[in-house]
Amino acid sequence: MKKSFIVMGLMLAASALTNCSKDDTAATDASDLRQGFTLRAEYTPIASDTRTTLDPATGKVAWDAEDELLVFCRETGTEPASWEQYKFTTTEEAAAQGIFTCPDIAIDPAKSYDWYIMSPYSSYVKNPLGESNSGTFQIGNQTQDNAAPTAHLTNADLMTGVITGVAGDRQPVVTLAHRATLMKFTIVNKETEAITPATVEFEAPSNVLVGGRFAVDFATGVLTADTKWTSTKLTIENAPAIEPNGTYDIYMMMPPFTLASGDKFNITVTTDKGISEQSRTMIQEVKFEAGKMNTATIDVTLPKPEEASYTLLTDISELTVGSKIIIANLEAGKALGAQRSNNREGAAVTISGGNLIENPAATVSVLTVGQGTTNTGYFTLNDGDGYLYAAGSSKNYLKIENKVTVNSEWEITIAADGIATIKATGSNNRNWMRFNSDSDLFSCYRSGQKDVYIFKKN
């Protein structure tokens, strides 16, 4: 869980350091000598070590060409007004030995120095003290490319280390410790056909941070959140199709956190065939510690389309409280679907004979009809998350709200040919629910757009 980084003084004048010095002027004063430094990284084959190439089968890691470290240096006992950032980089030839080429750092052999090192390099971190002005490092919300499924960990496997009071003519040895925790989830396809994962989201309780931007105390490893996330998402690029009962591993870095007994967390896997949502409850406290790899299995099962049929209504008397309905446009073959920011998606639906919908897809919203509160002759329409309401007088909005208001009470009439007039009764005068065929959506308008029809569950 730790790697040693040895900072070795080469005891050379600036003129001899062709890769490190700013000029070729030979030093004439001993106090002006520049001491070049090389960082050598030694790693241990431990599965939780993710810096920088992880072989999941063996747990071994290796440095890669162009890996970069952030280095701060100050004279012991001083408080710099500002800290200078140094970037140490490894080359392709030196990566196997963990050798990092050095920038130009002026060291007086007669003085002592404090060394602060972080992996990976980040220009956003301004000093190593973990204070409000220290800058921040992001952990969470990453992208995993199947072509190199652990390469993304390089940018989030935060490690820091400090050594103080090292004489300028001595060899500083700094050990870096992991400051983040690694989550390895194995996706198992429990469907009867292949699925291709697109995203995996982990949502913790509202008091638990699993991502964000953090100020980092290099010495203690304490992370102070500047931006707080209680959920973190991994986007998967070039993901393979997972055959039935097949598996696929994903990796997510998170800040250390604890789930207490009774805490609930949610995992959402989005695939090309649908979305798998599952909630789990902790039966005991578990600490997800820095430098540890935690494993879990995600069995992916997708919601099945409801086996039901819906018939076109041609008389308002057939619309009753408790009815399950679908609102659709016949010409386009689109039904009212998921809620967007300001309107509803148009979901594809098959309408047989112009009057029957069978086994609608999960993308179609099935609404529950309720009774109005200000006028019992009005109706409410609930999609399971809230009540549909006309949300604007200047904008064509159709949204949901938690409680019934006059804007979520609807006056509904149905013509003999099935055309339904659905109008909200509140003060928002863009209140006529219609289908917009140009934008493929349902919303509320003052006039125009396409007719809608109501299909009732048999």
PDB file of C-alpha atoms in Angstrom, residues 110-401:
ATOM      1  CA  ALA A 110      24.858  23.955   4.048  1.00  0.00           C
ATOM      2  CA  LYS A 111      21.105  24.243   4.711  1.00  0.00           C
ATOM      3  CA  SER A 112      18.295  21.802   5.530  1.00  0.00           C
ATOM      4  CA  TYR A 113      15.138  21.277   3.510  1.00  0.00           C
ATOM      5  CA  ASP A 114      11.602  19.915   3.790  1.00  0.00           C
ATOM      6  CA  TRP A 115      10.350  17.804   0.874  1.00  0.00           C
ATOM      7  CA  TYR A 116       6.671  17.333  -0.090  1.00  0.00           C
ATOM      8  CA  ILE A 117       5.765  14.971  -2.940  1.00  0.00           C
ATOM      9  CA  MET A 118       2.424  14.093  -4.559  1.00  0.00           C
ATOM     10  CA  SER A 119       1.417  11.641  -7.255  1.00  0.00           C
ATOM     11  CA  PRO A 120      -0.030  12.363  -9.740  1.00  0.00           C
ATOM     12  CA  TYR A 121       1.070  15.863 -10.689  1.00  0.00           C
ATOM     13  CA  SER A 122      -1.688  18.485 -10.557  1.00  0.00           C
ATOM     14  CA  SER A 123      -1.275  22.166 -11.353  1.00  0.00           C
ATOM     15  CA  TYR A 124      -4.365  22.903  -9.239  1.00  0.00           C
ATOM     16  CA  VAL A 125      -2.577  22.045  -5.983  1.00  0.00           C
ATOM     17  CA  LYS A 126      -0.780  25.224  -4.917  1.00  0.00           C
ATOM     18  CA  ASN A 127       0.857  24.102  -1.662  1.00  0.00           C
ATOM     19  CA  PRO A 128       1.097  20.926   0.451  1.00  0.00           C
ATOM     20  CA  LEU A 129      -0.543  22.183   3.657  1.00  0.00           C
ATOM     21  CA  GLY A 130      -4.182  21.214   3.007  1.00  0.00           C
ATOM     22  CA  GLU A 131      -5.517  24.677   3.806  1.00  0.00           C
ATOM     23  CA  SER A 132      -8.216  26.778   2.159  1.00  0.00           C
ATOM     24  CA  ASN A 133      -5.667  28.366  -0.173  1.00  0.00           C
ATOM     25  CA  SER A 134      -3.913  25.098  -1.020  1.00  0.00           C
ATOM     26  CA  GLY A 135      -5.841  24.327  -4.185  1.00  0.00           C
ATOM     27  CA  THR A 136      -7.763  21.115  -4.756  1.00  0.00           C
ATOM     28  CA  PHE A 137      -7.484  17.628  -6.257  1.00  0.00           C
ATOM     29  CA  GLN A 138     -10.462  15.831  -7.813  1.00  0.00           C
ATOM     30  CA  ILE A 139     -11.430  12.301  -6.811  1.00  0.00           C
ATOM     31  CA  GLY A 140     -14.409  10.695  -8.577  1.00  0.00           C
ATOM     32  CA  ASN A 141     -16.452  11.013 -11.797  1.00  0.00           C
ATOM     33  CA  GLN A 142     -13.988   9.288 -14.088  1.00  0.00           C
ATOM     34  CA  THR A 143     -13.976   7.592 -17.491  1.00  0.00           C
ATOM     35  CA  GLN A 144     -12.739   4.019 -17.979  1.00  0.00           C
ATOM     36  CA  ASP A 145     -11.647   3.082 -21.492  1.00  0.00           C
ATOM     37  CA  ASN A 146     -11.890  -0.648 -22.150  1.00  0.00           C
ATOM     38  CA  ALA A 147      -8.767  -0.404 -24.305  1.00  0.00           C
ATOM     39  CA  ALA A 148      -6.836   0.245 -21.058  1.00  0.00           C
ATOM     40  CA  PRO A 149      -9.313  -0.468 -18.253  1.00  0.00           C
ATOM     41  CA  THR A 150      -7.117   0.669 -15.351  1.00  0.00           C
ATOM     42  CA  ALA A 151      -5.270   3.561 -16.991  1.00  0.00           C
ATOM     43  CA  HIS A 152      -7.765   6.111 -15.654  1.00  0.00           C
ATOM     44  CA  LEU A 153      -6.698   5.287 -12.091  1.00  0.00           C
ATOM     45  CA  THR A 154      -3.428   7.092 -12.770  1.00  0.00           C
ATOM     46  CA  ASN A 155      -5.214  10.427 -12.478  1.00  0.00           C
ATOM     47  CA  ALA A 156      -7.069   9.669  -9.243  1.00  0.00           C
ATOM     48  CA  ASP A 157      -4.822   7.346  -7.199  1.00  0.00           C
ATOM     49  CA  LEU A 158      -3.675  10.148  -4.919  1.00  0.00           C
ATOM     50  CA  MET A 159      -0.439   9.538  -2.982  1.00  0.00           C
ATOM     51  CA  THR A 160       1.546  11.978  -0.834  1.00  0.00           C
ATOM     52  CA  GLY A 161       4.607  11.918   1.389  1.00  0.00           C
ATOM     53  CA  VAL A 162       6.763  14.315   3.412  1.00  0.00           C
ATOM     54  CA  ILE A 163      10.233  14.340   4.957  1.00  0.00           C
ATOM     55  CA  THR A 164      11.562  17.336   6.871  1.00  0.00           C
ATOM     56  CA  GLY A 165      14.892  18.657   8.068  1.00  0.00           C
ATOM     57  CA  VAL A 166      17.043  16.929   5.453  1.00  0.00           C
ATOM     58  CA  ALA A 167      20.504  18.431   5.093  1.00  0.00           C
ATOM     59  CA  GLY A 168      21.239  19.758   1.636  1.00  0.00           C
ATOM     60  CA  ASP A 169      24.161  17.380   1.255  1.00  0.00           C
ATOM     61  CA  ARG A 170      22.161  14.347   2.402  1.00  0.00           C
ATOM     62  CA  GLN A 171      19.940  11.936   0.523  1.00  0.00           C
ATOM     63  CA  PRO A 172      16.242  12.509   1.352  1.00  0.00           C
ATOM     64  CA  VAL A 173      14.101   9.353   1.315  1.00  0.00           C
ATOM     65  CA  VAL A 174      10.358   9.940   1.024  1.00  0.00           C
ATOM     66  CA  THR A 175       7.642   7.278   1.306  1.00  0.00           C
ATOM     67  CA  LEU A 176       4.323   8.032  -0.361  1.00  0.00           C
ATOM     68  CA  ALA A 177       1.067   6.693   1.072  1.00  0.00           C
ATOM     69  CA  HIS A 178      -2.212   6.197  -0.760  1.00  0.00           C
ATOM     70  CA  ARG A 179      -4.874   8.754   0.186  1.00  0.00           C
ATOM     71  CA  ALA A 180      -7.814   7.320  -1.794  1.00  0.00           C
ATOM     72  CA  THR A 181      -9.630   3.993  -1.719  1.00  0.00           C
ATOM     73  CA  LEU A 182     -10.081   1.749  -4.771  1.00  0.00           C
ATOM     74  CA  MET A 183     -13.445   0.161  -5.567  1.00  0.00           C
ATOM     75  CA  LYS A 184     -13.484  -2.810  -7.922  1.00  0.00           C
ATOM     76  CA  PHE A 185     -16.983  -3.774  -9.051  1.00  0.00           C
ATOM     77  CA  THR A 186     -17.601  -6.918 -11.086  1.00  0.00           C
ATOM     78  CA  ILE A 187     -20.667  -6.552 -13.308  1.00  0.00           C
ATOM     79  CA  VAL A 188     -22.471  -9.861 -13.870  1.00  0.00           C
ATOM     80  CA  ASN A 189     -24.989 -10.059 -16.715  1.00  0.00           C
ATOM     81  CA  LYS A 190     -28.058 -11.909 -15.416  1.00  0.00           C
ATOM     82  CA  GLU A 191     -30.049 -11.256 -18.574  1.00  0.00           C
ATOM     83  CA  THR A 192     -30.665 -13.761 -21.383  1.00  0.00           C
ATOM     84  CA  GLU A 193     -29.061 -11.522 -24.013  1.00  0.00           C
ATOM     85  CA  ALA A 194     -25.812  -9.582 -24.204  1.00  0.00           C
ATOM     86  CA  ILE A 195     -25.644  -6.133 -22.620  1.00  0.00           C
ATOM     87  CA  THR A 196     -23.119  -3.325 -23.053  1.00  0.00           C
ATOM     88  CA  PRO A 197     -22.538  -1.153 -19.970  1.00  0.00           C
ATOM     89  CA  ALA A 198     -22.292   2.624 -20.421  1.00  0.00           C
ATOM     90  CA  THR A 199     -22.148   4.086 -16.904  1.00  0.00           C
ATOM     91  CA  VAL A 200     -22.046   2.922 -13.290  1.00  0.00           C
ATOM     92  CA  GLU A 201     -23.128   5.322 -10.540  1.00  0.00           C
ATOM     93  CA  PHE A 202     -22.572   4.832  -6.803  1.00  0.00           C
ATOM     94  CA  GLU A 203     -24.850   6.916  -4.552  1.00  0.00           C
ATOM     95  CA  ALA A 204     -24.146   7.087  -0.817  1.00  0.00           C
ATOM     96  CA  PRO A 205     -26.283   8.497   2.029  1.00  0.00           C
ATOM     97  CA  SER A 206     -26.513  12.299   2.116  1.00  0.00           C
ATOM     98  CA  ASN A 207     -23.934  12.554   4.914  1.00  0.00           C
ATOM     99  CA  VAL A 208     -21.265  10.429   3.179  1.00  0.00           C
ATOM    100  CA  LEU A 209     -18.835  11.875   0.619  1.00  0.00           C
ATOM    101  CA  VAL A 210     -17.705   9.568  -2.189  1.00  0.00           C
ATOM    102  CA  GLY A 211     -16.216  12.204  -4.461  1.00  0.00           C
ATOM    103  CA  GLY A 212     -15.418  15.863  -4.921  1.00  0.00           C
ATOM    104  CA  ARG A 213     -12.504  18.261  -4.915  1.00  0.00           C
ATOM    105  CA  PHE A 214     -10.238  18.192  -1.879  1.00  0.00           C
ATOM    106  CA  ALA A 215      -7.441  20.211  -0.329  1.00  0.00           C
ATOM    107  CA  VAL A 216      -4.687  17.729   0.586  1.00  0.00           C
ATOM    108  CA  ASP A 217      -2.447  17.769   3.647  1.00  0.00           C
ATOM    109  CA  PHE A 218       0.610  15.985   2.246  1.00  0.00           C
ATOM    110  CA  ALA A 219       1.866  15.036   5.711  1.00  0.00           C
ATOM    111  CA  THR A 220      -1.264  13.588   7.327  1.00  0.00           C
ATOM    112  CA  GLY A 221      -3.256  12.659   4.240  1.00  0.00           C
ATOM    113  CA  VAL A 222      -6.287  14.544   5.561  1.00  0.00           C
ATOM    114  CA  LEU A 223      -8.654  15.513   2.731  1.00  0.00           C
ATOM    115  CA  THR A 224     -10.730  18.661   3.243  1.00  0.00           C
ATOM    116  CA  ALA A 225     -13.670  18.840   0.853  1.00  0.00           C
ATOM    117  CA  ASP A 226     -14.122  22.007  -1.162  1.00  0.00           C
ATOM    118  CA  THR A 227     -16.687  20.489  -3.529  1.00  0.00           C
ATOM    119  CA  LYS A 228     -18.775  17.661  -2.046  1.00  0.00           C
ATOM    120  CA  TRP A 229     -20.317  14.744  -3.956  1.00  0.00           C
ATOM    121  CA  THR A 230     -22.490  12.080  -2.371  1.00  0.00           C
ATOM    122  CA  SER A 231     -22.557  10.191  -5.655  1.00  0.00           C
ATOM    123  CA  THR A 232     -19.872   9.400  -8.207  1.00  0.00           C
ATOM    124  CA  LYS A 233     -20.193   8.072 -11.747  1.00  0.00           C
ATOM    125  CA  LEU A 234     -17.873   6.042 -13.948  1.00  0.00           C
ATOM    126  CA  THR A 235     -18.373   6.402 -17.708  1.00  0.00           C
ATOM    127  CA  ILE A 236     -17.231   3.381 -19.731  1.00  0.00           C
ATOM    128  CA  GLU A 237     -15.871   3.952 -23.228  1.00  0.00           C
ATOM    129  CA  ASN A 238     -15.528   1.199 -25.840  1.00  0.00           C
ATOM    130  CA  ALA A 239     -17.174  -1.231 -23.445  1.00  0.00           C
ATOM    131  CA  PRO A 240     -17.498  -4.820 -24.645  1.00  0.00           C
ATOM    132  CA  ALA A 241     -20.781  -6.662 -24.876  1.00  0.00           C
ATOM    133  CA  ILE A 242     -21.204  -8.851 -21.799  1.00  0.00           C
ATOM    134  CA  GLU A 243     -22.734 -12.198 -22.706  1.00  0.00           C
ATOM    135  CA  PRO A 244     -25.314 -13.857 -20.414  1.00  0.00           C
ATOM    136  CA  ASN A 245     -23.612 -14.854 -17.130  1.00  0.00           C
ATOM    137  CA  GLY A 246     -20.480 -13.054 -18.335  1.00  0.00           C
ATOM    138  CA  THR A 247     -18.604 -10.510 -16.229  1.00  0.00           C
ATOM    139  CA  TYR A 248     -16.812  -7.198 -16.633  1.00  0.00           C
ATOM    140  CA  ASP A 249     -14.663  -5.389 -14.048  1.00  0.00           C
ATOM    141  CA  ILE A 250     -14.791  -1.657 -13.444  1.00  0.00           C
ATOM    142  CA  TYR A 251     -12.560   0.434 -11.185  1.00  0.00           C
ATOM    143  CA  MET A 252     -13.447   3.607  -9.275  1.00  0.00           C
ATOM    144  CA  MET A 253     -11.267   5.725  -6.981  1.00  0.00           C
ATOM    145  CA  MET A 254     -13.056   7.382  -4.048  1.00  0.00           C
ATOM    146  CA  PRO A 255     -11.999   9.319  -0.969  1.00  0.00           C
ATOM    147  CA  PRO A 256     -11.923   7.147   2.182  1.00  0.00           C
ATOM    148  CA  PHE A 257     -15.413   6.801   3.672  1.00  0.00           C
ATOM    149  CA  THR A 258     -17.437   4.764   6.145  1.00  0.00           C
ATOM    150  CA  LEU A 259     -20.869   3.181   5.757  1.00  0.00           C
ATOM    151  CA  ALA A 260     -22.564   2.559   9.086  1.00  0.00           C
ATOM    152  CA  SER A 261     -24.861  -0.335   9.902  1.00  0.00           C
ATOM    153  CA  GLY A 262     -28.271   0.480   8.442  1.00  0.00           C
ATOM    154  CA  ASP A 263     -26.914   2.888   5.823  1.00  0.00           C
ATOM    155  CA  LYS A 264     -28.437   2.480   2.377  1.00  0.00           C
ATOM    156  CA  PHE A 265     -26.584   3.034  -0.880  1.00  0.00           C
ATOM    157  CA  ASN A 266     -27.694   2.784  -4.487  1.00  0.00           C
ATOM    158  CA  ILE A 267     -25.934   1.423  -7.557  1.00  0.00           C
ATOM    159  CA  THR A 268     -27.234   2.279 -11.026  1.00  0.00           C
ATOM    160  CA  VAL A 269     -25.885   0.546 -14.135  1.00  0.00           C
ATOM    161  CA  THR A 270     -26.903   2.024 -17.482  1.00  0.00           C
ATOM    162  CA  THR A 271     -26.677  -0.353 -20.449  1.00  0.00           C
ATOM    163  CA  ASP A 272     -27.735  -0.402 -24.083  1.00  0.00           C
ATOM    164  CA  LYS A 273     -30.712  -2.576 -23.104  1.00  0.00           C
ATOM    165  CA  GLY A 274     -31.955  -0.549 -20.149  1.00  0.00           C
ATOM    166  CA  ILE A 275     -31.144   0.624 -16.634  1.00  0.00           C
ATOM    167  CA  SER A 276     -30.521  -1.587 -13.603  1.00  0.00           C
ATOM    168  CA  GLU A 277     -31.155   0.124 -10.265  1.00  0.00           C
ATOM    169  CA  GLN A 278     -30.547  -1.562  -6.941  1.00  0.00           C
ATOM    170  CA  SER A 279     -30.447  -0.453  -3.337  1.00  0.00           C
ATOM    171  CA  ARG A 280     -28.496  -2.195  -0.597  1.00  0.00           C
ATOM    172  CA  THR A 281     -28.484  -1.819   3.182  1.00  0.00           C
ATOM    173  CA  MET A 282     -25.371  -2.283   5.298  1.00  0.00           C
ATOM    174  CA  ILE A 283     -25.730  -4.976   7.977  1.00  0.00           C
ATOM    175  CA  GLN A 284     -22.598  -3.785   9.767  1.00  0.00           C
ATOM    176  CA  GLU A 285     -20.190  -0.868   9.683  1.00  0.00           C
ATOM    177  CA  VAL A 286     -17.577  -1.038   6.934  1.00  0.00           C
ATOM    178  CA  LYS A 287     -14.659   1.357   6.531  1.00  0.00           C
ATOM    179  CA  PHE A 288     -13.361   1.897   3.018  1.00  0.00           C
ATOM    180  CA  GLU A 289      -9.821   2.884   3.892  1.00  0.00           C
ATOM    181  CA  ALA A 290      -7.102   4.685   1.981  1.00  0.00           C
ATOM    182  CA  GLY A 291      -4.748   2.321   0.173  1.00  0.00           C
ATOM    183  CA  LYS A 292      -7.185  -0.607   0.189  1.00  0.00           C
ATOM    184  CA  MET A 293      -8.940  -2.286  -2.725  1.00  0.00           C
ATOM    185  CA  ASN A 294     -12.577  -3.141  -2.015  1.00  0.00           C
ATOM    186  CA  THR A 295     -14.488  -5.623  -4.165  1.00  0.00           C
ATOM    187  CA  ALA A 296     -18.176  -6.180  -4.807  1.00  0.00           C
ATOM    188  CA  THR A 297     -20.386  -7.912  -7.369  1.00  0.00           C
ATOM    189  CA  ILE A 298     -23.196  -6.155  -9.219  1.00  0.00           C
ATOM    190  CA  ASP A 299     -25.793  -8.552 -10.643  1.00  0.00           C
ATOM    191  CA  VAL A 300     -27.468  -6.707 -13.508  1.00  0.00           C
ATOM    192  CA  THR A 301     -31.115  -7.502 -14.131  1.00  0.00           C
ATOM    193  CA  LEU A 302     -33.230  -5.151 -16.204  1.00  0.00           C
ATOM    194  CA  PRO A 303     -36.888  -4.253 -15.639  1.00  0.00           C
ATOM    195  CA  LYS A 304     -39.172  -6.195 -17.931  1.00  0.00           C
ATOM    196  CA  PRO A 305     -41.853  -4.470 -19.989  1.00  0.00           C
ATOM    197  CA  GLU A 306     -45.253  -4.803 -18.369  1.00  0.00           C
ATOM    198  CA  GLU A 307     -47.498  -7.363 -20.028  1.00  0.00           C
ATOM    199  CA  ALA A 308     -50.602  -5.254 -20.353  1.00  0.00           C
ATOM    200  CA  SER A 309     -52.861  -3.729 -22.977  1.00  0.00           C
ATOM    201  CA  TYR A 310     -54.287  -0.227 -23.207  1.00  0.00           C
ATOM    202  CA  THR A 311     -57.371   0.713 -25.232  1.00  0.00           C
ATOM    203  CA  LEU A 312     -58.165   4.105 -26.767  1.00  0.00           C
ATOM    204  CA  LEU A 313     -60.836   6.044 -24.862  1.00  0.00           C
ATOM    205  CA  THR A 314     -63.639   7.637 -26.870  1.00  0.00           C
ATOM    206  CA  ASP A 315     -65.837   8.730 -23.959  1.00  0.00           C
ATOM    207  CA  ILE A 316     -64.876  10.732 -20.877  1.00  0.00           C
ATOM    208  CA  SER A 317     -67.076   8.521 -18.708  1.00  0.00           C
ATOM    209  CA  GLU A 318     -64.501   5.740 -19.134  1.00  0.00           C
ATOM    210  CA  LEU A 319     -61.826   7.837 -17.395  1.00  0.00           C
ATOM    211  CA  THR A 320     -62.094   7.137 -13.678  1.00  0.00           C
ATOM    212  CA  VAL A 321     -60.024   7.800 -10.565  1.00  0.00           C
ATOM    213  CA  GLY A 322     -57.403   5.078 -10.226  1.00  0.00           C
ATOM    214  CA  SER A 323     -57.184   4.397 -13.956  1.00  0.00           C
ATOM    215  CA  LYS A 324     -53.765   3.657 -15.443  1.00  0.00           C
ATOM    216  CA  ILE A 325     -53.361   5.549 -18.693  1.00  0.00           C
ATOM    217  CA  ILE A 326     -50.919   6.311 -21.506  1.00  0.00           C
ATOM    218  CA  ILE A 327     -51.050   9.615 -23.383  1.00  0.00           C
ATOM    219  CA  ALA A 328     -49.971   9.289 -27.020  1.00  0.00           C
ATOM    220  CA  ASN A 329     -50.026  10.806 -30.490  1.00  0.00           C
ATOM    221  CA  LEU A 330     -51.421   8.395 -33.091  1.00  0.00           C
ATOM    222  CA  GLU A 331     -49.787   9.854 -36.190  1.00  0.00           C
ATOM    223  CA  ALA A 332     -46.218   9.785 -34.851  1.00  0.00           C
ATOM    224  CA  GLY A 333     -46.562   6.608 -32.812  1.00  0.00           C
ATOM    225  CA  LYS A 334     -45.141   8.367 -29.765  1.00  0.00           C
ATOM    226  CA  ALA A 335     -46.254   8.214 -26.144  1.00  0.00           C
ATOM    227  CA  LEU A 336     -45.543  10.550 -23.262  1.00  0.00           C
ATOM    228  CA  GLY A 337     -42.210   9.394 -21.824  1.00  0.00           C
ATOM    229  CA  ALA A 338     -39.607  10.344 -19.245  1.00  0.00           C
ATOM    230  CA  GLN A 339     -39.418  13.782 -17.671  1.00  0.00           C
ATOM    231  CA  ARG A 340     -36.849  16.155 -19.125  1.00  0.00           C
ATOM    232  CA  SER A 341     -35.966  19.493 -17.541  1.00  0.00           C
ATOM    233  CA  ASN A 342     -39.001  21.299 -18.955  1.00  0.00           C
ATOM    234  CA  ASN A 343     -41.030  18.754 -20.925  1.00  0.00           C
ATOM    235  CA  ARG A 344     -41.540  15.031 -21.570  1.00  0.00           C
ATOM    236  CA  GLU A 345     -39.776  12.789 -24.047  1.00  0.00           C
ATOM    237  CA  GLY A 346     -41.638  11.231 -26.933  1.00  0.00           C
ATOM    238  CA  ALA A 347     -41.260   7.463 -26.426  1.00  0.00           C
ATOM    239  CA  ALA A 348     -41.791   5.056 -29.316  1.00  0.00           C
ATOM    240  CA  VAL A 349     -44.941   2.974 -29.041  1.00  0.00           C
ATOM    241  CA  THR A 350     -46.807   0.579 -31.345  1.00  0.00           C
ATOM    242  CA  ILE A 351     -50.506   1.356 -31.734  1.00  0.00           C
ATOM    243  CA  SER A 352     -52.355  -1.567 -33.307  1.00  0.00           C
ATOM    244  CA  GLY A 353     -55.410  -0.735 -35.387  1.00  0.00           C
ATOM    245  CA  GLY A 354     -55.211   2.832 -34.149  1.00  0.00           C
ATOM    246  CA  ASN A 355     -56.762   1.917 -30.813  1.00  0.00           C
ATOM    247  CA  LEU A 356     -54.633  -0.638 -28.919  1.00  0.00           C
ATOM    248  CA  ILE A 357     -51.228  -0.491 -27.198  1.00  0.00           C
ATOM    249  CA  GLU A 358     -49.818  -3.806 -26.006  1.00  0.00           C
ATOM    250  CA  ASN A 359     -46.865  -4.344 -23.661  1.00  0.00           C
ATOM    251  CA  PRO A 360     -45.447  -0.812 -23.820  1.00  0.00           C
ATOM    252  CA  ALA A 361     -41.707  -0.387 -23.334  1.00  0.00           C
ATOM    253  CA  ALA A 362     -40.298   0.785 -20.019  1.00  0.00           C
ATOM    254  CA  THR A 363     -39.590   4.171 -21.628  1.00  0.00           C
ATOM    255  CA  VAL A 364     -43.341   4.884 -21.790  1.00  0.00           C
ATOM    256  CA  SER A 365     -44.815   6.684 -18.762  1.00  0.00           C
ATOM    257  CA  VAL A 366     -47.892   5.053 -17.285  1.00  0.00           C
ATOM    258  CA  LEU A 367     -49.899   7.684 -15.397  1.00  0.00           C
ATOM    259  CA  THR A 368     -52.282   7.170 -12.488  1.00  0.00           C
ATOM    260  CA  VAL A 369     -55.458   9.244 -12.656  1.00  0.00           C
ATOM    261  CA  GLY A 370     -56.492  11.062  -9.475  1.00  0.00           C
ATOM    262  CA  GLN A 371     -59.262  13.445  -8.453  1.00  0.00           C
ATOM    263  CA  GLY A 372     -58.785  17.207  -8.228  1.00  0.00           C
ATOM    264  CA  THR A 373     -58.915  18.928  -4.855  1.00  0.00           C
ATOM    265  CA  THR A 374     -60.304  22.364  -5.756  1.00  0.00           C
ATOM    266  CA  ASN A 375     -62.847  20.835  -8.131  1.00  0.00           C
ATOM    267  CA  THR A 376     -63.712  17.145  -7.967  1.00  0.00           C
ATOM    268  CA  GLY A 377     -64.576  17.241 -11.668  1.00  0.00           C
ATOM    269  CA  TYR A 378     -60.910  17.840 -12.498  1.00  0.00           C
ATOM    270  CA  PHE A 379     -58.233  15.158 -12.726  1.00  0.00           C
ATOM    271  CA  THR A 380     -54.630  14.766 -11.564  1.00  0.00           C
ATOM    272  CA  LEU A 381     -51.992  12.776 -13.449  1.00  0.00           C
ATOM    273  CA  ASN A 382     -49.189  11.156 -11.435  1.00  0.00           C
ATOM    274  CA  ASP A 383     -46.180   9.469 -13.055  1.00  0.00           C
ATOM    275  CA  GLY A 384     -44.902   7.894  -9.823  1.00  0.00           C
ATOM    276  CA  ASP A 385     -42.481  10.746  -9.114  1.00  0.00           C
ATOM    277  CA  GLY A 386     -44.957  13.613  -8.978  1.00  0.00           C
ATOM    278  CA  TYR A 387     -48.007  15.331 -10.465  1.00  0.00           C
ATOM    279  CA  LEU A 388     -47.836  16.639 -14.018  1.00  0.00           C
ATOM    280  CA  TYR A 389     -48.483  20.391 -14.185  1.00  0.00           C
ATOM    281  CA  ALA A 390     -48.450  23.265 -16.660  1.00  0.00           C
ATOM    282  CA  ALA A 391     -45.408  25.213 -15.499  1.00  0.00           C
ATOM    283  CA  GLY A 392     -45.411  28.462 -17.466  1.00  0.00           C
ATOM    284  CA  SER A 393     -47.194  31.424 -18.991  1.00  0.00           C
ATOM    285  CA  SER A 394     -44.198  32.630 -21.002  1.00  0.00           C
ATOM    286  CA  LYS A 395     -42.630  29.204 -21.674  1.00  0.00           C
ATOM    287  CA  ASN A 396     -44.024  25.937 -23.036  1.00  0.00           C
ATOM    288  CA  TYR A 397     -43.299  23.861 -19.944  1.00  0.00           C
ATOM    289  CA  LEU A 398     -44.660  20.570 -18.622  1.00  0.00           C
ATOM    290  CA  LYS A 399     -43.115  19.487 -15.314  1.00  0.00           C
ATOM    291  CA  ILE A 400     -43.947  17.538 -12.151  1.00  0.00           C
ATOM    292  CA  GLU A 401     -44.576  18.791  -8.601  1.00  0.00           C
TER     293      GLU A 401
END
